[in-house]
mmCIF file of C-alpha atoms and ligand atoms in Angstrom:
data_model
loop_
_atom_site.group_PDB
_atom_site.id
_atom_site.type_symbol
_atom_site.label_atom_id
_atom_site.label_comp_id
_atom_site.label_asym_id
_atom_site.label_seq_id
_atom_site.Cartn_x
_atom_site.Cartn_y
_atom_site.Cartn_z
ATOM 1 C CA MET A 1 -56.125 17.759 -36.164
ATOM 2 C CA ALA A 2 -53.602 18.531 -33.439
ATOM 3 C CA ASP A 3 -49.934 18.649 -34.441
ATOM 4 C CA HIS A 4 -49.145 15.387 -32.630
ATOM 5 C CA ASP A 5 -51.959 13.509 -34.338
ATOM 6 C CA ARG A 6 -51.109 14.838 -37.805
ATOM 7 C CA ILE A 7 -47.467 13.868 -37.385
ATOM 8 C CA ALA A 8 -48.357 10.449 -35.960
ATOM 9 C CA SER A 9 -50.707 9.759 -38.834
ATOM 10 C CA ALA A 10 -48.077 10.819 -41.431
ATOM 11 C CA VAL A 11 -45.438 8.630 -39.751
ATOM 12 C CA ALA A 12 -47.751 5.603 -39.579
ATOM 13 C CA ALA A 13 -48.713 6.007 -43.248
ATOM 14 C CA ALA A 14 -45.089 6.408 -44.377
ATOM 15 C CA TRP A 15 -44.127 3.261 -42.508
ATOM 16 C CA SER A 16 -46.975 1.058 -43.712
ATOM 17 C CA GLN A 17 -46.818 2.297 -47.311
ATOM 18 C CA ASN A 18 -43.051 1.829 -47.684
ATOM 19 C CA ARG A 19 -42.340 -1.262 -45.578
ATOM 20 C CA ASP A 20 -42.712 -3.589 -48.568
ATOM 21 C CA VAL A 21 -40.684 -1.476 -50.988
ATOM 22 C CA THR A 22 -37.861 -3.507 -52.478
ATOM 23 C CA GLY A 23 -34.719 -2.367 -54.266
ATOM 24 C CA GLY A 24 -31.254 -1.348 -53.220
ATOM 25 C CA ALA A 25 -28.735 -3.425 -51.322
ATOM 26 C CA ASN A 26 -26.915 -3.307 -47.998
ATOM 27 C CA ALA A 27 -23.480 -1.697 -48.107
ATOM 28 C CA ASP A 28 -20.992 -4.542 -48.394
ATOM 29 C CA TYR A 29 -17.615 -2.783 -48.582
ATOM 30 C CA ILE A 30 -17.819 -2.850 -44.768
ATOM 31 C CA PRO A 31 -18.424 -6.591 -44.205
ATOM 32 C CA ALA A 32 -20.417 -6.217 -40.975
ATOM 33 C CA LEU A 33 -23.010 -4.007 -42.699
ATOM 34 C CA ALA A 34 -23.730 -6.672 -45.312
ATOM 35 C CA THR A 35 -25.111 -8.987 -42.623
ATOM 36 C CA VAL A 36 -27.717 -6.592 -41.169
ATOM 37 C CA ASP A 37 -31.349 -7.690 -41.728
ATOM 38 C CA PRO A 38 -32.473 -5.797 -44.872
ATOM 39 C CA ASP A 39 -36.119 -5.885 -43.774
ATOM 40 C CA LEU A 40 -35.523 -3.620 -40.772
ATOM 41 C CA PHE A 41 -37.417 -0.343 -41.136
ATOM 42 C CA GLY A 42 -37.946 2.276 -38.446
ATOM 43 C CA ILE A 43 -39.140 5.874 -38.426
ATOM 44 C CA SER A 44 -39.071 8.481 -35.640
ATOM 45 C CA VAL A 45 -40.031 12.112 -35.314
ATOM 46 C CA VAL A 46 -38.958 14.272 -32.372
ATOM 47 C CA THR A 47 -40.265 17.826 -32.064
ATOM 48 C CA VAL A 48 -38.535 20.791 -30.433
ATOM 49 C CA THR A 49 -40.924 20.387 -27.505
ATOM 50 C CA GLY A 50 -39.754 16.794 -27.020
ATOM 51 C CA ASP A 51 -42.798 15.041 -28.441
ATOM 52 C CA THR A 52 -41.624 11.682 -29.821
ATOM 53 C CA ILE A 53 -43.410 9.532 -32.398
ATOM 54 C CA ASN A 54 -42.071 6.142 -33.478
ATOM 55 C CA ALA A 55 -43.033 3.501 -36.028
ATOM 56 C CA GLY A 56 -41.609 0.058 -36.830
ATOM 57 C CA ASP A 57 -38.042 -0.761 -35.759
ATOM 58 C CA ALA A 58 -37.487 2.615 -34.130
ATOM 59 C CA ASN A 59 -35.605 1.112 -31.187
ATOM 60 C CA THR A 60 -33.300 -1.155 -33.183
ATOM 61 C CA GLU A 61 -29.670 -0.056 -33.121
ATOM 62 C CA PHE A 62 -27.709 0.468 -36.334
ATOM 63 C CA ALA A 63 -24.319 1.920 -37.281
ATOM 64 C CA ILE A 64 -24.316 5.711 -37.422
ATOM 65 C CA GLU A 65 -21.645 5.791 -40.188
ATOM 66 C CA SER A 66 -21.498 9.054 -42.118
ATOM 67 C CA ILE A 67 -24.153 10.751 -39.997
ATOM 68 C CA SER A 68 -21.452 10.976 -37.300
ATOM 69 C CA LYS A 69 -19.742 13.613 -39.449
ATOM 70 C CA VAL A 70 -22.434 16.145 -38.520
ATOM 71 C CA PHE A 71 -21.676 15.891 -34.798
ATOM 72 C CA THR A 72 -17.902 15.919 -35.185
ATOM 73 C CA MET A 73 -18.308 18.988 -37.383
ATOM 74 C CA ALA A 74 -20.397 20.571 -34.620
ATOM 75 C CA ARG A 75 -17.763 19.854 -31.992
ATOM 76 C CA ALA A 76 -14.861 21.038 -34.142
ATOM 77 C CA MET A 77 -16.716 24.239 -35.038
ATOM 78 C CA ASP A 78 -17.532 24.880 -31.394
ATOM 79 C CA GLU A 79 -13.869 24.403 -30.514
ATOM 80 C CA ILE A 80 -12.212 26.536 -33.214
ATOM 81 C CA GLY A 81 -15.008 28.829 -34.465
ATOM 82 C CA SER A 82 -16.910 28.805 -37.717
ATOM 83 C CA ASP A 83 -14.509 31.110 -39.586
ATOM 84 C CA ALA A 84 -11.470 28.951 -38.863
ATOM 85 C CA PHE A 85 -13.486 25.840 -39.705
ATOM 86 C CA HIS A 86 -14.505 27.407 -43.003
ATOM 87 C CA SER A 87 -10.913 28.045 -44.066
ATOM 88 C CA GLN A 88 -9.333 24.879 -42.641
ATOM 89 C CA VAL A 89 -11.853 22.320 -43.984
ATOM 90 C CA GLY A 90 -14.026 24.126 -46.531
ATOM 91 C CA THR A 91 -17.807 24.250 -46.811
ATOM 92 C CA ASP A 92 -18.775 23.535 -50.407
ATOM 93 C CA PRO A 93 -20.203 20.427 -52.072
ATOM 94 C CA THR A 94 -17.695 18.233 -53.911
ATOM 95 C CA GLY A 95 -20.222 16.783 -56.375
ATOM 96 C CA LEU A 96 -18.331 13.498 -56.107
ATOM 97 C CA PRO A 97 -18.625 10.347 -53.960
ATOM 98 C CA PHE A 98 -18.001 10.580 -50.214
ATOM 99 C CA ASN A 99 -14.588 8.908 -50.433
ATOM 100 C CA SER A 100 -13.419 10.444 -53.711
ATOM 101 C CA VAL A 101 -9.708 11.051 -54.149
ATOM 102 C CA MET A 102 -10.490 12.850 -57.392
ATOM 103 C CA ALA A 103 -12.463 15.425 -55.400
ATOM 104 C CA LEU A 104 -9.287 16.159 -53.461
ATOM 105 C CA ALA A 105 -7.148 16.368 -56.596
ATOM 106 C CA LEU A 106 -9.600 18.812 -58.176
ATOM 107 C CA HIS A 107 -9.382 21.195 -55.220
ATOM 108 C CA GLY A 108 -5.690 21.285 -54.336
ATOM 109 C CA ASP A 109 -6.261 18.458 -51.849
ATOM 110 C CA LYS A 110 -8.594 20.644 -49.762
ATOM 111 C CA PRO A 111 -11.469 18.494 -48.384
ATOM 112 C CA MET A 112 -14.194 21.099 -49.234
ATOM 113 C CA SER A 113 -16.842 19.546 -46.970
ATOM 114 C CA ALA A 114 -16.905 18.118 -43.454
ATOM 115 C CA LEU A 115 -19.515 15.650 -44.683
ATOM 116 C CA VAL A 116 -17.192 13.696 -46.986
ATOM 117 C CA ASN A 117 -14.585 11.365 -45.547
ATOM 118 C CA ALA A 118 -11.654 13.721 -46.139
ATOM 119 C CA GLY A 119 -13.360 16.674 -44.468
ATOM 120 C CA ALA A 120 -14.604 14.482 -41.655
ATOM 121 C CA MET A 121 -11.040 13.391 -40.890
ATOM 122 C CA SER A 122 -9.909 17.015 -41.055
ATOM 123 C CA SER A 123 -12.684 17.852 -38.577
ATOM 124 C CA VAL A 124 -11.583 15.063 -36.237
ATOM 125 C CA SER A 125 -8.040 16.431 -36.307
ATOM 126 C CA LEU A 126 -9.245 19.964 -35.467
ATOM 127 C CA ILE A 127 -10.762 18.909 -32.138
ATOM 128 C CA PRO A 128 -8.066 19.858 -29.621
ATOM 129 C CA ALA A 129 -6.937 16.787 -27.693
ATOM 130 C CA ASP A 130 -3.924 15.479 -25.774
ATOM 131 C CA SER A 131 -4.249 11.984 -27.165
ATOM 132 C CA THR A 132 -6.278 9.778 -29.479
ATOM 133 C CA GLU A 133 -8.344 8.549 -26.512
ATOM 134 C CA ASP A 134 -9.012 12.113 -25.354
ATOM 135 C CA ARG A 135 -10.257 13.039 -28.840
ATOM 136 C CA TRP A 136 -12.401 9.895 -28.997
ATOM 137 C CA ALA A 137 -13.942 10.754 -25.615
ATOM 138 C CA LYS A 138 -14.904 14.207 -26.914
ATOM 139 C CA ILE A 139 -16.553 12.739 -30.002
ATOM 140 C CA LEU A 140 -18.501 10.165 -27.994
ATOM 141 C CA ALA A 141 -19.545 12.959 -25.641
ATOM 142 C CA VAL A 142 -20.899 15.118 -28.439
ATOM 143 C CA GLN A 143 -22.810 12.211 -30.002
ATOM 144 C CA SER A 144 -24.263 11.436 -26.565
ATOM 145 C CA ALA A 145 -25.204 15.075 -25.921
ATOM 146 C CA PHE A 146 -27.097 15.222 -29.211
ATOM 147 C CA ALA A 147 -28.825 11.872 -28.570
ATOM 148 C CA GLY A 148 -29.595 12.543 -24.913
ATOM 149 C CA ARG A 149 -28.219 9.187 -23.818
ATOM 150 C CA THR A 150 -24.827 7.505 -23.628
ATOM 151 C CA ILE A 151 -23.816 6.388 -27.115
ATOM 152 C CA ALA A 152 -21.404 3.452 -27.378
ATOM 153 C CA LEU A 153 -19.102 1.834 -29.900
ATOM 154 C CA SER A 154 -20.000 -1.411 -31.635
ATOM 155 C CA GLU A 155 -16.864 -3.540 -31.358
ATOM 156 C CA THR A 156 -18.101 -5.675 -34.255
ATOM 157 C CA ILE A 157 -18.653 -2.787 -36.660
ATOM 158 C CA ASN A 158 -15.453 -1.068 -35.582
ATOM 159 C CA GLN A 159 -13.384 -4.201 -36.058
ATOM 160 C CA SER A 160 -14.926 -4.728 -39.486
ATOM 161 C CA GLU A 161 -14.190 -1.146 -40.548
ATOM 162 C CA GLN A 162 -10.716 -0.895 -39.016
ATOM 163 C CA THR A 163 -9.594 -3.949 -40.964
ATOM 164 C CA THR A 164 -11.010 -2.786 -44.317
ATOM 165 C CA ASN A 165 -10.367 0.987 -44.282
ATOM 166 C CA ALA A 166 -7.164 1.154 -46.347
ATOM 167 C CA HIS A 167 -8.768 3.721 -48.671
ATOM 168 C CA ASN A 168 -9.591 6.069 -45.795
ATOM 169 C CA ARG A 169 -6.068 5.665 -44.430
ATOM 170 C CA GLY A 170 -4.766 6.697 -47.832
ATOM 171 C CA ILE A 171 -6.980 9.805 -47.778
ATOM 172 C CA ALA A 172 -5.665 10.691 -44.307
ATOM 173 C CA TRP A 173 -2.073 10.594 -45.549
ATOM 174 C CA LEU A 174 -2.926 12.671 -48.657
ATOM 175 C CA LEU A 175 -4.525 15.277 -46.395
ATOM 176 C CA LYS A 176 -1.487 15.287 -44.129
ATOM 177 C CA ALA A 177 0.812 15.861 -47.095
ATOM 178 C CA ALA A 178 -1.350 18.775 -48.284
ATOM 179 C CA GLY A 179 -1.573 20.438 -44.854
ATOM 180 C CA TYR A 180 -5.280 19.763 -44.258
ATOM 181 C CA LEU A 181 -4.909 17.133 -41.540
ATOM 182 C CA TYR A 182 -3.953 18.765 -38.278
ATOM 183 C CA ASP A 183 -2.635 15.755 -36.344
ATOM 184 C CA ASP A 184 -1.207 12.257 -36.796
ATOM 185 C CA PRO A 185 -2.996 10.479 -39.728
ATOM 186 C CA VAL A 186 -3.001 7.065 -38.047
ATOM 187 C CA GLY A 187 -4.674 8.280 -34.850
ATOM 188 C CA VAL A 188 -7.099 10.544 -36.726
ATOM 189 C CA CYS A 189 -8.234 7.789 -39.102
ATOM 190 C CA ASP A 190 -8.619 5.452 -36.120
ATOM 191 C CA VAL A 191 -10.934 7.926 -34.338
ATOM 192 C CA TYR A 192 -12.825 8.694 -37.559
ATOM 193 C CA THR A 193 -13.429 4.973 -38.065
ATOM 194 C CA ARG A 194 -14.643 4.604 -34.480
ATOM 195 C CA GLN A 195 -17.002 7.571 -34.771
ATOM 196 C CA CYS A 196 -18.673 5.799 -37.724
ATOM 197 C CA SER A 197 -19.018 2.576 -35.691
ATOM 198 C CA THR A 198 -21.272 3.752 -32.863
ATOM 199 C CA LEU A 199 -24.822 2.448 -32.548
ATOM 200 C CA ILE A 200 -27.963 4.582 -32.613
ATOM 201 C CA THR A 201 -31.705 4.063 -33.120
ATOM 202 C CA THR A 202 -34.045 6.210 -35.182
ATOM 203 C CA ALA A 203 -35.387 7.572 -31.869
ATOM 204 C CA ASP A 204 -31.812 8.718 -31.087
ATOM 205 C CA LEU A 205 -31.302 10.082 -34.566
ATOM 206 C CA ALA A 206 -34.521 12.086 -34.531
ATOM 207 C CA THR A 207 -33.479 13.503 -31.143
ATOM 208 C CA MET A 208 -30.090 14.432 -32.599
ATOM 209 C CA GLY A 209 -31.827 16.188 -35.473
ATOM 210 C CA ALA A 210 -34.329 17.844 -33.148
ATOM 211 C CA THR A 211 -31.390 19.250 -31.194
ATOM 212 C CA LEU A 212 -30.285 20.993 -34.392
ATOM 213 C CA ALA A 213 -33.889 22.083 -35.014
ATOM 214 C CA ASN A 214 -33.946 23.486 -31.471
ATOM 215 C CA ASP A 215 -30.950 25.794 -31.979
ATOM 216 C CA GLY A 216 -28.513 23.305 -30.451
ATOM 217 C CA VAL A 217 -30.385 22.460 -27.237
ATOM 218 C CA ASN A 218 -31.485 18.842 -26.807
ATOM 219 C CA PRO A 219 -35.283 18.980 -26.360
ATOM 220 C CA LEU A 220 -35.331 15.876 -24.155
ATOM 221 C CA THR A 221 -32.525 16.773 -21.742
ATOM 222 C CA GLY A 222 -32.553 20.582 -21.990
ATOM 223 C CA ALA A 223 -28.748 20.508 -22.331
ATOM 224 C CA ARG A 224 -26.922 22.442 -25.028
ATOM 225 C CA ALA A 225 -25.013 20.207 -27.479
ATOM 226 C CA VAL A 226 -23.651 22.869 -29.852
ATOM 227 C CA HIS A 227 -23.468 26.661 -29.872
ATOM 228 C CA GLY A 228 -26.599 28.098 -31.451
ATOM 229 C CA GLU A 229 -24.658 30.324 -33.853
ATOM 230 C CA ASN A 230 -23.058 27.258 -35.451
ATOM 231 C CA VAL A 231 -26.342 25.474 -36.195
ATOM 232 C CA PRO A 232 -27.145 27.393 -39.423
ATOM 233 C CA HIS A 233 -23.663 26.590 -40.775
ATOM 234 C CA ILE A 234 -24.171 22.888 -40.041
ATOM 235 C CA LEU A 235 -27.622 22.815 -41.648
ATOM 236 C CA ALA A 236 -26.293 24.639 -44.713
ATOM 237 C CA GLU A 237 -23.558 22.039 -45.074
ATOM 238 C CA MET A 238 -26.120 19.249 -44.712
ATOM 239 C CA THR A 239 -28.142 20.831 -47.511
ATOM 240 C CA MET A 240 -25.113 20.929 -49.801
ATOM 241 C CA GLU A 241 -23.545 17.541 -49.086
ATOM 242 C CA GLY A 242 -25.780 15.553 -46.723
ATOM 243 C CA LEU A 243 -26.986 12.919 -49.188
ATOM 244 C CA TYR A 244 -23.791 12.449 -51.186
ATOM 245 C CA GLU A 245 -24.209 13.206 -54.914
ATOM 246 C CA ALA A 246 -28.006 13.184 -54.479
ATOM 247 C CA SER A 247 -27.939 16.230 -52.174
ATOM 248 C CA GLY A 248 -29.206 18.547 -54.900
ATOM 249 C CA ASP A 249 -32.066 16.216 -55.836
ATOM 250 C CA TRP A 250 -32.993 15.959 -52.155
ATOM 251 C CA ALA A 251 -33.042 19.745 -51.675
ATOM 252 C CA TYR A 252 -35.092 20.155 -54.838
ATOM 253 C CA THR A 253 -37.587 17.444 -53.917
ATOM 254 C CA VAL A 254 -37.812 17.504 -50.126
ATOM 255 C CA GLY A 255 -36.430 20.923 -49.236
ATOM 256 C CA LEU A 256 -34.906 19.954 -45.881
ATOM 257 C CA PRO A 257 -31.293 19.664 -44.673
ATOM 258 C CA GLY A 258 -30.535 15.957 -44.322
ATOM 259 C CA LYS A 259 -27.743 13.511 -43.628
ATOM 260 C CA SER A 260 -27.504 9.856 -44.501
ATOM 261 C CA GLY A 261 -25.098 7.058 -43.666
ATOM 262 C CA VAL A 262 -24.242 3.757 -45.320
ATOM 263 C CA GLY A 263 -25.647 1.965 -42.254
ATOM 264 C CA GLY A 264 -29.091 2.879 -43.653
ATOM 265 C CA GLY A 265 -29.904 5.848 -41.407
ATOM 266 C CA LEU A 266 -31.189 9.212 -42.636
ATOM 267 C CA MET A 267 -32.271 12.342 -40.761
ATOM 268 C CA ALA A 268 -33.929 15.524 -41.958
ATOM 269 C CA VAL A 269 -34.249 18.719 -39.932
ATOM 270 C CA VAL A 270 -37.036 21.304 -39.917
ATOM 271 C CA PRO A 271 -35.497 24.269 -38.032
ATOM 272 C CA GLY A 272 -37.640 25.492 -35.167
ATOM 273 C CA ARG A 273 -40.000 22.582 -35.443
ATOM 274 C CA LEU A 274 -38.839 18.938 -35.570
ATOM 275 C CA ALA A 275 -36.594 16.279 -37.075
ATOM 276 C CA ILE A 276 -37.506 13.108 -38.926
ATOM 277 C CA ALA A 277 -35.259 10.019 -38.846
ATOM 278 C CA ALA A 278 -35.630 6.760 -40.736
ATOM 279 C CA PHE A 279 -33.550 3.601 -40.992
ATOM 280 C CA SER A 280 -33.527 0.712 -43.424
ATOM 281 C CA PRO A 281 -30.327 -0.995 -44.650
ATOM 282 C CA PRO A 282 -30.784 -1.347 -48.442
ATOM 283 C CA LEU A 283 -29.090 1.601 -50.197
ATOM 284 C CA ASP A 284 -29.336 3.072 -53.666
ATOM 285 C CA SER A 285 -26.215 3.578 -55.787
ATOM 286 C CA HIS A 286 -25.408 6.903 -54.081
ATOM 287 C CA GLY A 287 -25.381 5.232 -50.643
ATOM 288 C CA ASN A 288 -28.749 6.550 -49.410
ATOM 289 C CA SER A 289 -31.337 4.223 -47.847
ATOM 290 C CA VAL A 290 -34.141 3.515 -50.306
ATOM 291 C CA ARG A 291 -36.982 3.173 -47.767
ATOM 292 C CA ALA A 292 -35.693 5.957 -45.527
ATOM 293 C CA GLN A 293 -35.667 8.427 -48.413
ATOM 294 C CA LEU A 294 -39.185 7.444 -49.439
ATOM 295 C CA ALA A 295 -40.521 7.642 -45.891
ATOM 296 C CA ILE A 296 -39.034 11.040 -45.078
ATOM 297 C CA THR A 297 -40.034 12.425 -48.469
ATOM 298 C CA GLN A 298 -43.597 11.283 -47.866
ATOM 299 C CA ILE A 299 -43.782 12.693 -44.323
ATOM 300 C CA ALA A 300 -42.283 16.036 -45.374
ATOM 301 C CA ALA A 301 -44.715 16.302 -48.281
ATOM 302 C CA THR A 302 -47.747 15.285 -46.230
ATOM 303 C CA LEU A 303 -46.954 17.839 -43.532
ATOM 304 C CA GLY A 304 -45.821 20.575 -45.957
ATOM 305 C CA LEU A 305 -42.391 20.847 -44.329
ATOM 306 C CA SER A 306 -40.152 22.092 -47.172
ATOM 307 C CA LEU A 307 -38.130 25.119 -46.070
ATOM 308 C CA TYR A 308 -38.704 26.636 -49.450
ATOM 309 C CA ARG A 309 -42.424 27.145 -49.062
ATOM 310 C CA LYS A 310 -44.538 29.203 -46.713
ATOM 311 C CA PRO A 311 -44.862 27.220 -43.435
ATOM 312 C CA HIS A 312 -48.023 25.156 -42.995
ATOM 313 C CA GLU A 313 -49.538 26.570 -46.197
ATOM 314 C CA ALA A 314 -49.971 23.218 -47.870
ATOM 315 C CA ASP A 315 -50.404 20.880 -44.905
ATOM 316 C CA GLY A 316 -52.158 17.740 -46.008
ATOM 317 C CA GLN A 317 -52.267 18.633 -49.694
ATOM 318 C CA ASN A 318 -49.145 16.886 -50.856
ATOM 319 C CA ALA A 319 -49.717 13.298 -49.925
ATOM 320 C CA GLY A 320 -49.151 12.160 -53.526
ATOM 321 C CA ARG A 321 -45.769 13.810 -53.945
ATOM 322 C CA GLU A 322 -43.764 11.053 -52.325
ATOM 323 C CA SER A 323 -43.431 9.123 -55.562
ATOM 324 C CA SER A 324 -41.606 12.014 -57.235
ATOM 325 C CA ILE A 325 -38.315 11.390 -55.388
ATOM 326 C CA ARG A 326 -35.783 10.119 -57.843
ATOM 327 C CA LEU A 327 -33.839 7.216 -56.371
ATOM 328 C CA ALA A 328 -30.581 6.043 -57.817
ATOM 329 C CA THR A 329 -31.070 2.374 -58.581
ATOM 330 C CA ALA A 330 -28.409 -0.146 -57.612
ATOM 331 C CA GLY A 331 -26.947 -0.841 -54.176
ATOM 332 C CA ARG A 332 -23.750 0.670 -52.837
ATOM 333 C CA GLN A 333 -21.019 -1.894 -53.187
ATOM 334 C CA LYS A 334 -17.802 0.089 -53.267
HETATM 335 N N1 LIG B 1 -17.355 4.599 -42.297
HETATM 336 C C1 LIG B 1 -17.813 4.819 -43.645
HETATM 337 C C2 LIG B 1 -16.624 5.133 -44.545
HETATM 338 O O1 LIG B 1 -15.744 5.832 -44.126
HETATM 339 C C3 LIG B 1 -18.831 5.917 -43.676
HETATM 340 C C4 LIG B 1 -19.370 6.169 -45.053
HETATM 341 C C5 LIG B 1 -20.747 6.735 -45.112
HETATM 342 O O2 LIG B 1 -21.630 6.409 -44.330
HETATM 343 O O3 LIG B 1 -20.949 7.507 -46.060
HETATM 344 O O4 LIG B 1 -16.552 4.675 -45.633
#
């Protein structure tokens, strides 16, 4: 079967076999996320040649949330270099929830990872800018470059987050006190909150992932979104921290760098080949979408995509492995 047909068949099967899965709950600590239709379920794959395959609600917009951290990390690393980024933010897993203050206390208030809230705010503050609006414009620009279309803020999500983000504001001030926030905490937390409140589809998200798979060049537009030498650092960080405290289980089971968000989105990247994105709002207790994890696990297994095995060796032989993913049970309601 041609590559396109094999991928399309795996995507269609993952959608139809997981659409009726129940379990998990919408994030509700951000009030606007609690009201999103929990039945929504979309899957997209974009290859490095720009082939796009969609299933279900692939063109429905949802809040990018934590997945935005990947693109801010990319921009900050491009601006200051990977060595400076390494020392000023850190690049190790915390092993603790994405908004953990204990994780900071355990590491001398160093964020450790750009993919937790503390490190994401540090990353925001490292993007050189003359003003909050200038920094926000740069972050919107990098999200848009990765997606290949103009990404915009949801006023509703942003308003909901800005009025309930006291915990993140506290983290910003702790970072400032420790010397790991490199600008004004109020403006940085504002921009961080906005970057989480933009709207994307799974078709966008798969394109964003495919841009990473394609060494930083968007396969649909042909434009570079991030320096190629920074891509391996970003994918390594996604492997270590991309699915919160379940990142290790994900690497063990699926074998692909991934990043999730509490809006229900999840992307996984196969360097040199493609990216898979899925979206469905109900989350497990770690904050990862239940259906999205199942769908991507199934597609990766069916197509033999794990980075830790010889490429293509087991194509088509792993269709039963999807059930082995271990999902944390309850919904995220912090
Ligand atoms: N805006 C969310 C927060 O800061 C993002 C969390 C996430 O998706 O992990 O809590």
